[in-house]
mmCIF file of C-alpha atoms in Angstrom:
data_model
loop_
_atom_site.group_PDB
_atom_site.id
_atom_site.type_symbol
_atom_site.label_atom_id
_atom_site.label_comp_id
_atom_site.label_asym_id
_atom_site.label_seq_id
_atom_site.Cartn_x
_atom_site.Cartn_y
_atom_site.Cartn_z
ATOM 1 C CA UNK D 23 0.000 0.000 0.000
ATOM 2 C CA UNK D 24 1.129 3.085 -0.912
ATOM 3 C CA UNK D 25 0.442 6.610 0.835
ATOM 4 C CA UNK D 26 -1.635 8.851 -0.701
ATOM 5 C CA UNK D 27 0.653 11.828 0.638
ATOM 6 C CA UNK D 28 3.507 10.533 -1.367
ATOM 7 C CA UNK D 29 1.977 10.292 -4.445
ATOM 8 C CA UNK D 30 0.429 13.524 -4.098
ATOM 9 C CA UNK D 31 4.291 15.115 -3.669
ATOM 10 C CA UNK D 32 5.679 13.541 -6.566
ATOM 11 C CA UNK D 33 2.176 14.679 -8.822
ATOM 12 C CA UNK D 34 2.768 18.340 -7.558
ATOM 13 C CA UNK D 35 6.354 18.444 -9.026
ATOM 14 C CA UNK D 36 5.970 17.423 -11.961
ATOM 15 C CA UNK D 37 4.377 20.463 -13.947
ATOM 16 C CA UNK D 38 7.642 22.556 -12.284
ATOM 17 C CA UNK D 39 10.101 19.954 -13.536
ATOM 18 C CA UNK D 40 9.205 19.535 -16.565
ATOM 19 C CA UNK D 41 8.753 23.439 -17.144
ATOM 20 C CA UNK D 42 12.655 24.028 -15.322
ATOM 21 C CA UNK D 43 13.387 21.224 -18.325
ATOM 22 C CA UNK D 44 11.633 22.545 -21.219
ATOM 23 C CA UNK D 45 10.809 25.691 -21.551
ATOM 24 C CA UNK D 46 12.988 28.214 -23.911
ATOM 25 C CA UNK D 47 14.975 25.185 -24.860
ATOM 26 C CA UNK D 48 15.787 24.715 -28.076
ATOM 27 C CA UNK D 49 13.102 23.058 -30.637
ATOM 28 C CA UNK D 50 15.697 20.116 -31.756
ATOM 29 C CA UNK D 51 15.141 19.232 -28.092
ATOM 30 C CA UNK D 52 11.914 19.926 -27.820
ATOM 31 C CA UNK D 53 10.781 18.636 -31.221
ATOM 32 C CA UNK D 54 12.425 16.068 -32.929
ATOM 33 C CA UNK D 55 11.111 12.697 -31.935
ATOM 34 C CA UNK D 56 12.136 8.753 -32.212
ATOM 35 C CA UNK D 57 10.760 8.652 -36.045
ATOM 36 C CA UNK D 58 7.631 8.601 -37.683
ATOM 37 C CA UNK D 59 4.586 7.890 -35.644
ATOM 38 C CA UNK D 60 6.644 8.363 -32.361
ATOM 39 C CA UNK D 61 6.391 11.268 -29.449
ATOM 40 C CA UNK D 62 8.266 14.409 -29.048
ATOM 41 C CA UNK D 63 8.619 15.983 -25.967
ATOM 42 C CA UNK D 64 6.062 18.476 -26.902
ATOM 43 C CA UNK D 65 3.506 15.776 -27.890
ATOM 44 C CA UNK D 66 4.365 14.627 -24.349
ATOM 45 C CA UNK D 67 3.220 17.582 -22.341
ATOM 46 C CA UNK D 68 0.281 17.165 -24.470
ATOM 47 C CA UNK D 69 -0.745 14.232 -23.419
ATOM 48 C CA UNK D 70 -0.220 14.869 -19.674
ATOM 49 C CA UNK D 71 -2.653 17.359 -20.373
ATOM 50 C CA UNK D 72 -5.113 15.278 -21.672
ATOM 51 C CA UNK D 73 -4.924 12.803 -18.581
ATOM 52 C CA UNK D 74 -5.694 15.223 -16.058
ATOM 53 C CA UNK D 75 -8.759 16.196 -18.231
ATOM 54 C CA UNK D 76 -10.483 12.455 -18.730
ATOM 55 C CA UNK D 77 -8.384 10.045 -16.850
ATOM 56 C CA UNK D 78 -7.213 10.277 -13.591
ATOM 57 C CA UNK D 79 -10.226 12.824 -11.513
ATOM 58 C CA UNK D 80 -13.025 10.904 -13.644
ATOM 59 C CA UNK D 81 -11.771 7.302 -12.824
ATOM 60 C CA UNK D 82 -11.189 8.161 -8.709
ATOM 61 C CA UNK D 83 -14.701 9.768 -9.064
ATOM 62 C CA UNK D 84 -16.010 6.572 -11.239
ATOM 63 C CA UNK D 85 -14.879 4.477 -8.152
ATOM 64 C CA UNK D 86 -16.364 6.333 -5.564
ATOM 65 C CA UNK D 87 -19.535 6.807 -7.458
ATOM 66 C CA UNK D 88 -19.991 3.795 -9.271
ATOM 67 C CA UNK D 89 -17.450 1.024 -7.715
ATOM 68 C CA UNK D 90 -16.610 -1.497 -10.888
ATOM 69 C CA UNK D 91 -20.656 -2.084 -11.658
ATOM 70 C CA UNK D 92 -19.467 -0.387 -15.048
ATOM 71 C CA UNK D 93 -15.598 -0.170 -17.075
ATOM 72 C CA UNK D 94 -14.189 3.766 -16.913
ATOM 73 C CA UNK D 95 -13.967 4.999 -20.408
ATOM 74 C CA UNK D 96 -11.095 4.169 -22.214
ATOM 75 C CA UNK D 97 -8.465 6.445 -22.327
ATOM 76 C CA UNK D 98 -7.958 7.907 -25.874
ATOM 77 C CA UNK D 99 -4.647 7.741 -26.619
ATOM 78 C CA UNK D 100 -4.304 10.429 -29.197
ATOM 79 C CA UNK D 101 -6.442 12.698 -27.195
ATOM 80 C CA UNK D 102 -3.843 14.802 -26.737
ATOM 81 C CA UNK D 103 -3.359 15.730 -30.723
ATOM 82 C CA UNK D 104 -6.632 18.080 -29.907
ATOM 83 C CA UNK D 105 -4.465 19.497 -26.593
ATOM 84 C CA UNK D 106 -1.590 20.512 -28.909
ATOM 85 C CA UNK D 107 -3.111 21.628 -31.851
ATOM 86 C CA UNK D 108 -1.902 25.265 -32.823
ATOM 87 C CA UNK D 109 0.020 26.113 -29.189
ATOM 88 C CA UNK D 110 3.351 26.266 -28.245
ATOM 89 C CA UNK D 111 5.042 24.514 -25.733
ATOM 90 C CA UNK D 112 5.570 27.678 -23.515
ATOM 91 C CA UNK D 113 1.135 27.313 -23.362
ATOM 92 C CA UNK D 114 1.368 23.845 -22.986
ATOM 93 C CA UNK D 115 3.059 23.963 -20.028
ATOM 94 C CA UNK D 116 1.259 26.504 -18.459
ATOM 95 C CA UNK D 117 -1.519 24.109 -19.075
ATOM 96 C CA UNK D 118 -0.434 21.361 -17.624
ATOM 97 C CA UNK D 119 0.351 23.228 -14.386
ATOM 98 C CA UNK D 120 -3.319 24.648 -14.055
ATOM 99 C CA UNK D 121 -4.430 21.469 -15.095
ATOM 100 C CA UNK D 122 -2.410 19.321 -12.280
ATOM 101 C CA UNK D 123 -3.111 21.847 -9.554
ATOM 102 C CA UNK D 124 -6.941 21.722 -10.627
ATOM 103 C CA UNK D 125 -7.105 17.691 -10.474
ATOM 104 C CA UNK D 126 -5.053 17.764 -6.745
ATOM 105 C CA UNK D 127 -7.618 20.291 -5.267
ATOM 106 C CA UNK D 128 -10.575 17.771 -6.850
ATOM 107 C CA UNK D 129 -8.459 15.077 -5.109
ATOM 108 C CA UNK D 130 -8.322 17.007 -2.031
ATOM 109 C CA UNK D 131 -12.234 17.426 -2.488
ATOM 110 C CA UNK D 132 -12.808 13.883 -2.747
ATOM 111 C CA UNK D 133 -11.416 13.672 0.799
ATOM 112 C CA UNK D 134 -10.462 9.792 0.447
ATOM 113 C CA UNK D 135 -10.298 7.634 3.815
ATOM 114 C CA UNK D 136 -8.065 4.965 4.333
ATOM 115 C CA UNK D 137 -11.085 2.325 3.392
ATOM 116 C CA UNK D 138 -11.470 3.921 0.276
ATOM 117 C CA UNK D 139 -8.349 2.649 -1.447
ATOM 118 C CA UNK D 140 -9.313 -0.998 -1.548
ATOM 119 C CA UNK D 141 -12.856 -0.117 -3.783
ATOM 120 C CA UNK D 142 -12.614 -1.349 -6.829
ATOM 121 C CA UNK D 143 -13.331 -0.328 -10.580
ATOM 122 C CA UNK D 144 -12.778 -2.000 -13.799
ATOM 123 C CA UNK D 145 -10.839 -0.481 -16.273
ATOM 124 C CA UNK D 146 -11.824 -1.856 -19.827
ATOM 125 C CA UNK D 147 -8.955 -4.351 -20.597
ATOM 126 C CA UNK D 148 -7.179 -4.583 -17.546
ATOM 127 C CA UNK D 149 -10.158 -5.830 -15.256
ATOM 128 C CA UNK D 150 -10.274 -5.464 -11.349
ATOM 129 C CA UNK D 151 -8.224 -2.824 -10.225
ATOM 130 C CA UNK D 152 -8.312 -0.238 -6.843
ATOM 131 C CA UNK D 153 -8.269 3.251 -5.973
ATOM 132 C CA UNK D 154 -5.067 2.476 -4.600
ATOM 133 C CA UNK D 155 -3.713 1.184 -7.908
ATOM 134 C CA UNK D 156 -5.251 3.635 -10.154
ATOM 135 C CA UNK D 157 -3.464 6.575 -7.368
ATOM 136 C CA UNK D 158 0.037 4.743 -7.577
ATOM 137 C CA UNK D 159 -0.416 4.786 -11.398
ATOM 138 C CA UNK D 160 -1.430 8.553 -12.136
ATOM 139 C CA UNK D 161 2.320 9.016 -10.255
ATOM 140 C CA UNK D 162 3.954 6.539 -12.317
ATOM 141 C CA UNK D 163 2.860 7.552 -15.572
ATOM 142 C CA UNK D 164 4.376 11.163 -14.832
ATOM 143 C CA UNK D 165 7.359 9.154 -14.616
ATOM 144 C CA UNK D 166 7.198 7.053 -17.478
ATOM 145 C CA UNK D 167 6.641 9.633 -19.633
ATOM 146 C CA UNK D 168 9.509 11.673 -17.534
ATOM 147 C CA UNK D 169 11.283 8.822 -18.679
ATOM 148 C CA UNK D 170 10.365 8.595 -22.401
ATOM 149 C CA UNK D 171 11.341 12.442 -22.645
ATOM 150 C CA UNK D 172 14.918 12.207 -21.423
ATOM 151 C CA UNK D 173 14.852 8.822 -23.712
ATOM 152 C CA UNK D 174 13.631 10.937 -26.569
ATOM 153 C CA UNK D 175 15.653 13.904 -26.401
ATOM 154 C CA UNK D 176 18.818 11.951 -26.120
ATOM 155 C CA UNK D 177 17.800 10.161 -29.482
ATOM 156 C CA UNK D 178 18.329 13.952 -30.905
ATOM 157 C CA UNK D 179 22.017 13.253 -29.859
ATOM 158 C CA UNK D 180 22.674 9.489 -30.495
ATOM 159 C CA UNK D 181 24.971 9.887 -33.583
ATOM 160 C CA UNK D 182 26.777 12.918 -31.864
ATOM 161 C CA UNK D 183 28.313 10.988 -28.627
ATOM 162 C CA UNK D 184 30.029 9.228 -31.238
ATOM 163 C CA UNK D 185 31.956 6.020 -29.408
ATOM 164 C CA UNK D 186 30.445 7.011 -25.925
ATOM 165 C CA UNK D 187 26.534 5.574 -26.952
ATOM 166 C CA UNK D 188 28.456 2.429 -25.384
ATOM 167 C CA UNK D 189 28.095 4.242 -21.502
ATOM 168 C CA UNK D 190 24.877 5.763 -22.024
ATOM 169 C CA UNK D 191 21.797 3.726 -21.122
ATOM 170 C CA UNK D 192 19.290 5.603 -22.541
ATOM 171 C CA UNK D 193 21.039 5.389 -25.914
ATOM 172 C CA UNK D 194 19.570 1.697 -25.869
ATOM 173 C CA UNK D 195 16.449 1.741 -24.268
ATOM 174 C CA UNK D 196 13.521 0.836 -26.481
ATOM 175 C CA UNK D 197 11.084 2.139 -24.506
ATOM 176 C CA UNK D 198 9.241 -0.971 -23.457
ATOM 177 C CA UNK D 199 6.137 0.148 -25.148
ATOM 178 C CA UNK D 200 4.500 2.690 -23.895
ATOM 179 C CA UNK D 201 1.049 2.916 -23.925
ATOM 180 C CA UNK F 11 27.784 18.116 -35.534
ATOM 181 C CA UNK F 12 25.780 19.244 -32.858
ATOM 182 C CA UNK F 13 25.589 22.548 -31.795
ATOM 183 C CA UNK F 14 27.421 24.020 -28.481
ATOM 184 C CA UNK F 15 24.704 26.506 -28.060
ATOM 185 C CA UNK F 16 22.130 23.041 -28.015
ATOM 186 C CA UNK F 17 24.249 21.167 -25.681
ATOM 187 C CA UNK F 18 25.053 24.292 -23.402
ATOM 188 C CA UNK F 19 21.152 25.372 -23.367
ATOM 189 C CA UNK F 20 20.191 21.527 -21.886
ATOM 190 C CA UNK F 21 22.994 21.584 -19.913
ATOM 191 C CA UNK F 22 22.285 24.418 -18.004
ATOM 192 C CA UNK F 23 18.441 23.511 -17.364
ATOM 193 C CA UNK F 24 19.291 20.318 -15.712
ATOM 194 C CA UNK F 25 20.190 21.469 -12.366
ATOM 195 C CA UNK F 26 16.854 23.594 -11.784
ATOM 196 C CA UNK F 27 15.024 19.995 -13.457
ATOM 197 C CA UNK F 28 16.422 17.938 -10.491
ATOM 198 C CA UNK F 29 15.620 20.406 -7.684
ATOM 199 C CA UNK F 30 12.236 20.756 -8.963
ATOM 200 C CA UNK F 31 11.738 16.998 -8.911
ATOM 201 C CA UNK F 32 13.323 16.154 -6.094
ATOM 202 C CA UNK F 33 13.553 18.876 -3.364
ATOM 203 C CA UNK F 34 11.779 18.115 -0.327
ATOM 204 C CA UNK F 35 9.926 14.935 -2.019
ATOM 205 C CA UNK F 36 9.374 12.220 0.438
ATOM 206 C CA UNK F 37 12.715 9.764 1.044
ATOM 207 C CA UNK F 38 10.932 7.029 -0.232
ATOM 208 C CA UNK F 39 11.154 8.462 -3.300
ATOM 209 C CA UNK F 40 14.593 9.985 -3.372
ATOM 210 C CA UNK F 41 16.480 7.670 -1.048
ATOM 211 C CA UNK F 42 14.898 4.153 -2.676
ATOM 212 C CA UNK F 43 16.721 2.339 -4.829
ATOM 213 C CA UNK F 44 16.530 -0.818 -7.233
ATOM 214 C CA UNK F 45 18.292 -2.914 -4.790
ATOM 215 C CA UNK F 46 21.399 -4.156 -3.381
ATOM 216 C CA UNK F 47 24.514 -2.015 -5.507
ATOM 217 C CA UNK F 48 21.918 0.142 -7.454
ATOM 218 C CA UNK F 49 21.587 4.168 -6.772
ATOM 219 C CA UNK F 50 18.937 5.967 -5.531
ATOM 220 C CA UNK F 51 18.377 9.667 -6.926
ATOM 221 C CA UNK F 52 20.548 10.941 -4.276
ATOM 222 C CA UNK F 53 23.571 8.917 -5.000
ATOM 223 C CA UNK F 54 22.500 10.373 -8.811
ATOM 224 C CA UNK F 55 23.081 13.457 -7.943
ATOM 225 C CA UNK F 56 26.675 12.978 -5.760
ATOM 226 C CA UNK F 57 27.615 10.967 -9.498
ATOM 227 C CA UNK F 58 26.603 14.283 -11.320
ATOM 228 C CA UNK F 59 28.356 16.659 -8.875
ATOM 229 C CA UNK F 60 31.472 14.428 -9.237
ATOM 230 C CA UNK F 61 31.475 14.333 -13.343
ATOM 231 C CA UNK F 62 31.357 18.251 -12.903
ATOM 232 C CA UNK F 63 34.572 18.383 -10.650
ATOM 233 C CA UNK F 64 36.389 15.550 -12.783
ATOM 234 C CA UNK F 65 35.219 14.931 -15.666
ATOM 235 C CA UNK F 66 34.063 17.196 -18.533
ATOM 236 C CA UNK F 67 35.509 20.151 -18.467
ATOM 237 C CA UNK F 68 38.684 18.659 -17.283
ATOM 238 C CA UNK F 69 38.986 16.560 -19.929
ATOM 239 C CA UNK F 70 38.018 18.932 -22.988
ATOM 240 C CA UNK F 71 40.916 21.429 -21.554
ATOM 241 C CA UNK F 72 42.974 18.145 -22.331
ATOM 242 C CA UNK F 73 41.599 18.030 -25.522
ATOM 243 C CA UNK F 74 42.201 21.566 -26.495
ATOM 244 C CA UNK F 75 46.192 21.683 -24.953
ATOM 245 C CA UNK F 76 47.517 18.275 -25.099
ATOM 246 C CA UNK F 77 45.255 16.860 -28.081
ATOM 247 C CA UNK F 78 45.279 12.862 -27.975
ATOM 248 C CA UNK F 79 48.676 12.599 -27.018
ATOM 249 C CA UNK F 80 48.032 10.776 -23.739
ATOM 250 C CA UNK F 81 44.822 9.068 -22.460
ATOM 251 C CA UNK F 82 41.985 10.942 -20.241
ATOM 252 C CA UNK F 83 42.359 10.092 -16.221
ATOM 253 C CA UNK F 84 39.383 7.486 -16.081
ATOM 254 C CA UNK F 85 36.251 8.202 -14.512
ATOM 255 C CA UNK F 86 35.613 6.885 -10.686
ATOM 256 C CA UNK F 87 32.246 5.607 -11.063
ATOM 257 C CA UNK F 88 32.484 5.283 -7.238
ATOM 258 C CA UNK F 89 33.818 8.870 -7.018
ATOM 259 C CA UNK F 90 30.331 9.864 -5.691
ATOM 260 C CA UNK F 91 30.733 8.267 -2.289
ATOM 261 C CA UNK F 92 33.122 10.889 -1.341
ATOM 262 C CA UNK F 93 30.305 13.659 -2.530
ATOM 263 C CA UNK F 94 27.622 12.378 -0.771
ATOM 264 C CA UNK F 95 29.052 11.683 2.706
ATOM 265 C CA UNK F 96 27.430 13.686 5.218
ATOM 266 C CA UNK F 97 25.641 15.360 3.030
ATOM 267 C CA UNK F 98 22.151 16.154 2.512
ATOM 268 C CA UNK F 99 19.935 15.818 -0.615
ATOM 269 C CA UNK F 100 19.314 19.886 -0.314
ATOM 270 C CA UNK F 101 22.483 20.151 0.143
ATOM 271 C CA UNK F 102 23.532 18.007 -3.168
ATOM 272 C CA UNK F 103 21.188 19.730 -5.266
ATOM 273 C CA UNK F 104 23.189 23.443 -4.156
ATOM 274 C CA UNK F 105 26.218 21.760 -4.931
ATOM 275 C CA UNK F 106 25.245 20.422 -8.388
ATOM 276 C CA UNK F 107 23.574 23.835 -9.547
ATOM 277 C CA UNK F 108 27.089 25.756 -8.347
ATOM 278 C CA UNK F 109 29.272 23.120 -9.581
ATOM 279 C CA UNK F 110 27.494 23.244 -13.453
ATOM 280 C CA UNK F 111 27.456 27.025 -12.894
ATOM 281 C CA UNK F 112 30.796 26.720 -12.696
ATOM 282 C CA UNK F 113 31.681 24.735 -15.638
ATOM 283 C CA UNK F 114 29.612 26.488 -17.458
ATOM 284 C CA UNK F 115 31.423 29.645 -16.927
ATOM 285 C CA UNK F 116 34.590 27.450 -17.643
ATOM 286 C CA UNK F 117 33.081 26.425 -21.209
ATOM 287 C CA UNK F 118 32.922 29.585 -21.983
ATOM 288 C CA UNK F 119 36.373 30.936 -20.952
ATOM 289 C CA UNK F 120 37.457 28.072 -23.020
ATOM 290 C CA UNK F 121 36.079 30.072 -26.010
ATOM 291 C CA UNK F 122 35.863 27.288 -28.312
ATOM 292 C CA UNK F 123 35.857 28.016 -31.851
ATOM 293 C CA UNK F 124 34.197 25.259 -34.433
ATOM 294 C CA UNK F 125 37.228 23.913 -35.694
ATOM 295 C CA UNK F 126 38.144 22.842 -32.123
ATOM 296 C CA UNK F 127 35.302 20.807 -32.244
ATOM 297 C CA UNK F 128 36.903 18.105 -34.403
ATOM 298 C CA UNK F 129 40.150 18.309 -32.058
ATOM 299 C CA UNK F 130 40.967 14.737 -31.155
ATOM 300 C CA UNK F 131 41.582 13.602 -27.135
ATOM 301 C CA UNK F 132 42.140 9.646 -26.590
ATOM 302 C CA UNK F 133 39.709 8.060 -23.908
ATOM 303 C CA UNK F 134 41.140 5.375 -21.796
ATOM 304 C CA UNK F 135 38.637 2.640 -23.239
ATOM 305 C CA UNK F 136 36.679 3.745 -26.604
ATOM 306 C CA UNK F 137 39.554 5.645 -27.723
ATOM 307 C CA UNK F 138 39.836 8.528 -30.431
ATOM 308 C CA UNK F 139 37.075 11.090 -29.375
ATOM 309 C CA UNK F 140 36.559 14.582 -30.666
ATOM 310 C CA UNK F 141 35.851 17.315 -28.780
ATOM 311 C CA UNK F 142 32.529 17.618 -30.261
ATOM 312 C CA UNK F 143 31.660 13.967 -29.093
ATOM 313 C CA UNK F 144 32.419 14.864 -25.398
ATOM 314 C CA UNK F 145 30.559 18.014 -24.885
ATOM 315 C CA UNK F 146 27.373 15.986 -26.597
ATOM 316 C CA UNK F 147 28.075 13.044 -23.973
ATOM 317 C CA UNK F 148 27.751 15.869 -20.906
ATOM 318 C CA UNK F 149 24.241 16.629 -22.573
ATOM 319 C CA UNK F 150 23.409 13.140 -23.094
ATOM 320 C CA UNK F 151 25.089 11.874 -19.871
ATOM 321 C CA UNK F 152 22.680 14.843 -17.562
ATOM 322 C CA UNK F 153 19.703 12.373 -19.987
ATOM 323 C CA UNK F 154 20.827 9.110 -19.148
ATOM 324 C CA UNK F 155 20.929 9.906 -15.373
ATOM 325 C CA UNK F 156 17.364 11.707 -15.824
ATOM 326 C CA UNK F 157 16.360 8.379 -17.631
ATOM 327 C CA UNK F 158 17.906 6.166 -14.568
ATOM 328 C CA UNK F 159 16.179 8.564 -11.948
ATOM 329 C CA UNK F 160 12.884 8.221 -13.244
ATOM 330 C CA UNK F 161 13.172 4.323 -14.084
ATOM 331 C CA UNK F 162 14.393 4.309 -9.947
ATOM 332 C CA UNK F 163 11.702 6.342 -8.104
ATOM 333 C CA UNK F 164 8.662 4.172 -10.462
ATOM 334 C CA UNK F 165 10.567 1.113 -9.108
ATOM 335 C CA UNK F 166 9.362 2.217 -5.364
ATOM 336 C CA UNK F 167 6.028 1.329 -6.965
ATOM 337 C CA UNK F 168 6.438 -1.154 -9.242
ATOM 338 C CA UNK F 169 3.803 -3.686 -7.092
ATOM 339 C CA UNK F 170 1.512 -0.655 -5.705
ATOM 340 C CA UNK F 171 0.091 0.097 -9.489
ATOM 341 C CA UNK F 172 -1.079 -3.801 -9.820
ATOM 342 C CA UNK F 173 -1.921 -4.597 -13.105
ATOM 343 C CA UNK F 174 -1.386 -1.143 -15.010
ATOM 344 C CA UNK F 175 2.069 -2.177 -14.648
ATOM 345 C CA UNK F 176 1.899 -3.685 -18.485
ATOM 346 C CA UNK F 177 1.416 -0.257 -19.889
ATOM 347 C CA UNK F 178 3.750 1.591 -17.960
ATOM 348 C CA UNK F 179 7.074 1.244 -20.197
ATOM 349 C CA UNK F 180 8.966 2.488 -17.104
ATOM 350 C CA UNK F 181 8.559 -0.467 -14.998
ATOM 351 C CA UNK F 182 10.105 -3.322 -17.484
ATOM 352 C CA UNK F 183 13.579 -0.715 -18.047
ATOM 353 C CA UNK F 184 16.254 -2.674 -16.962
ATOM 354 C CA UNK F 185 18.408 -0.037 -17.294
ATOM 355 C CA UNK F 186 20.296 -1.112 -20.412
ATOM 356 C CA UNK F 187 23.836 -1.427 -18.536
ATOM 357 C CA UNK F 188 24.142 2.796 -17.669
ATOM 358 C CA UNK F 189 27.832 2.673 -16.380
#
């Protein structure tokens, strides 16, 4: 069991990081991606976005409503290709921040007890899963993605480290599909 | 070729990155690690101050006045223990800002112009490496360590997220050998 006060740190940092990481830096950073059909740090921060508006708030509140009598909606995964379209990452950002401080005070709102964490929803494919889980998970996915951006702005400088790719991790992670 | 402005605009976001993430976040988070031998983000951060007072610029004033004509000192991967003794994660995170501060300001004395980019220095165990090469390792190196941080604090919840676990790419990183 995890504690809802330690998730809730790491969830409140993340908008900050990622701005103190992104913002003003170069587009070849920002921009360039792993290929066709794969992420850029920008698309990124567009789909954080578009997690705090139909996935994490709406499933806690789907389990405290509803319990698992019906699945949560599935999460669109190119939901956030509506969140990016024709803004720059500067108002992306800001986004994301309003957006993350607006789903903690719902969280806050929801005022969840001890108890509460073991109800249960169903989540469309996955089947039985908690309050609990689906809290530990909003926290993880900031770091998976977290992950995927340092994984995908390094790609913008794996010829350039020449015979050093050897040392550098990232340089060969595949990313373990994300999803 | 990469450019120095690229490299030098990433490079000097990272430190403000890592004290937004980290500062004042629960130890479970910044003091957990993948196991027995494995860092935590705090022994991260010691291995970042340490590259900054040995490493990189060190080396690419080799580069630039003795050329490849004798081998770089090699890197203590355990050189971090020393940095980290005593020492708080607040405290780390002051010493990595003012120690890439530093180096930063030492880049610049350095006044490189592009044709020292293609100046050859001789690594201990890859060998020939250009100038170039190095300064786009410190950018990738401050990505690979961002990359290993964020594979290390999702670890602390690899069980709690139950079975979203198969979507989140972060939790089946094995690190790919970051050295």
């Amino acid at each position: 069991m995890t504690s809802v006060h330690d998730t809730v740190a790491l969830l409140g940092r993340t908008p900050a990081a990622l701005d103190a990481l992104l913002r003003d830096l170069p587009e070849m950073w920002t921009a360039g991606n792993e290929g066709a059909g794969t992420w850029s740090a920008f698309d990124v921060v567009g789909h954080l976005i578009h997690g705090e508006r139909t996935d994490w708030i709406p499933r806690a509140r789907m389990i405290l409503e509803s319990g698992d009598s019906r699945p949560f909606e599935s999460f669109d995964r190119s939901g956030h290709e509506t969140e990016i379209s024709g803004r720059s990452l500067h108002q992306l950002l800001d986004l994301f921040a309003a957006a993350r401080s607006k789903s903690l005070e719902a969280l806050r709102a929801l005022n969840i007890q001890p108890a509460d964490l073991e109800r249960r929803g169903r989540h469309p494919a996955l089947g039985a899963v908690t309050l609990s889980q689906l809290l530990a998970t909003w926290a993880a996915h900031d770091l998976t993605h977290l992950h995927q951006i340092s994984r995908v702005m390094a790609h913008q400088y794996r010829g350039a480290v020449g015979p050093w790719s050897a040392y550098l991790g990232v340089m060969h992670c595949s990313g373990h599909s994300e999803l």
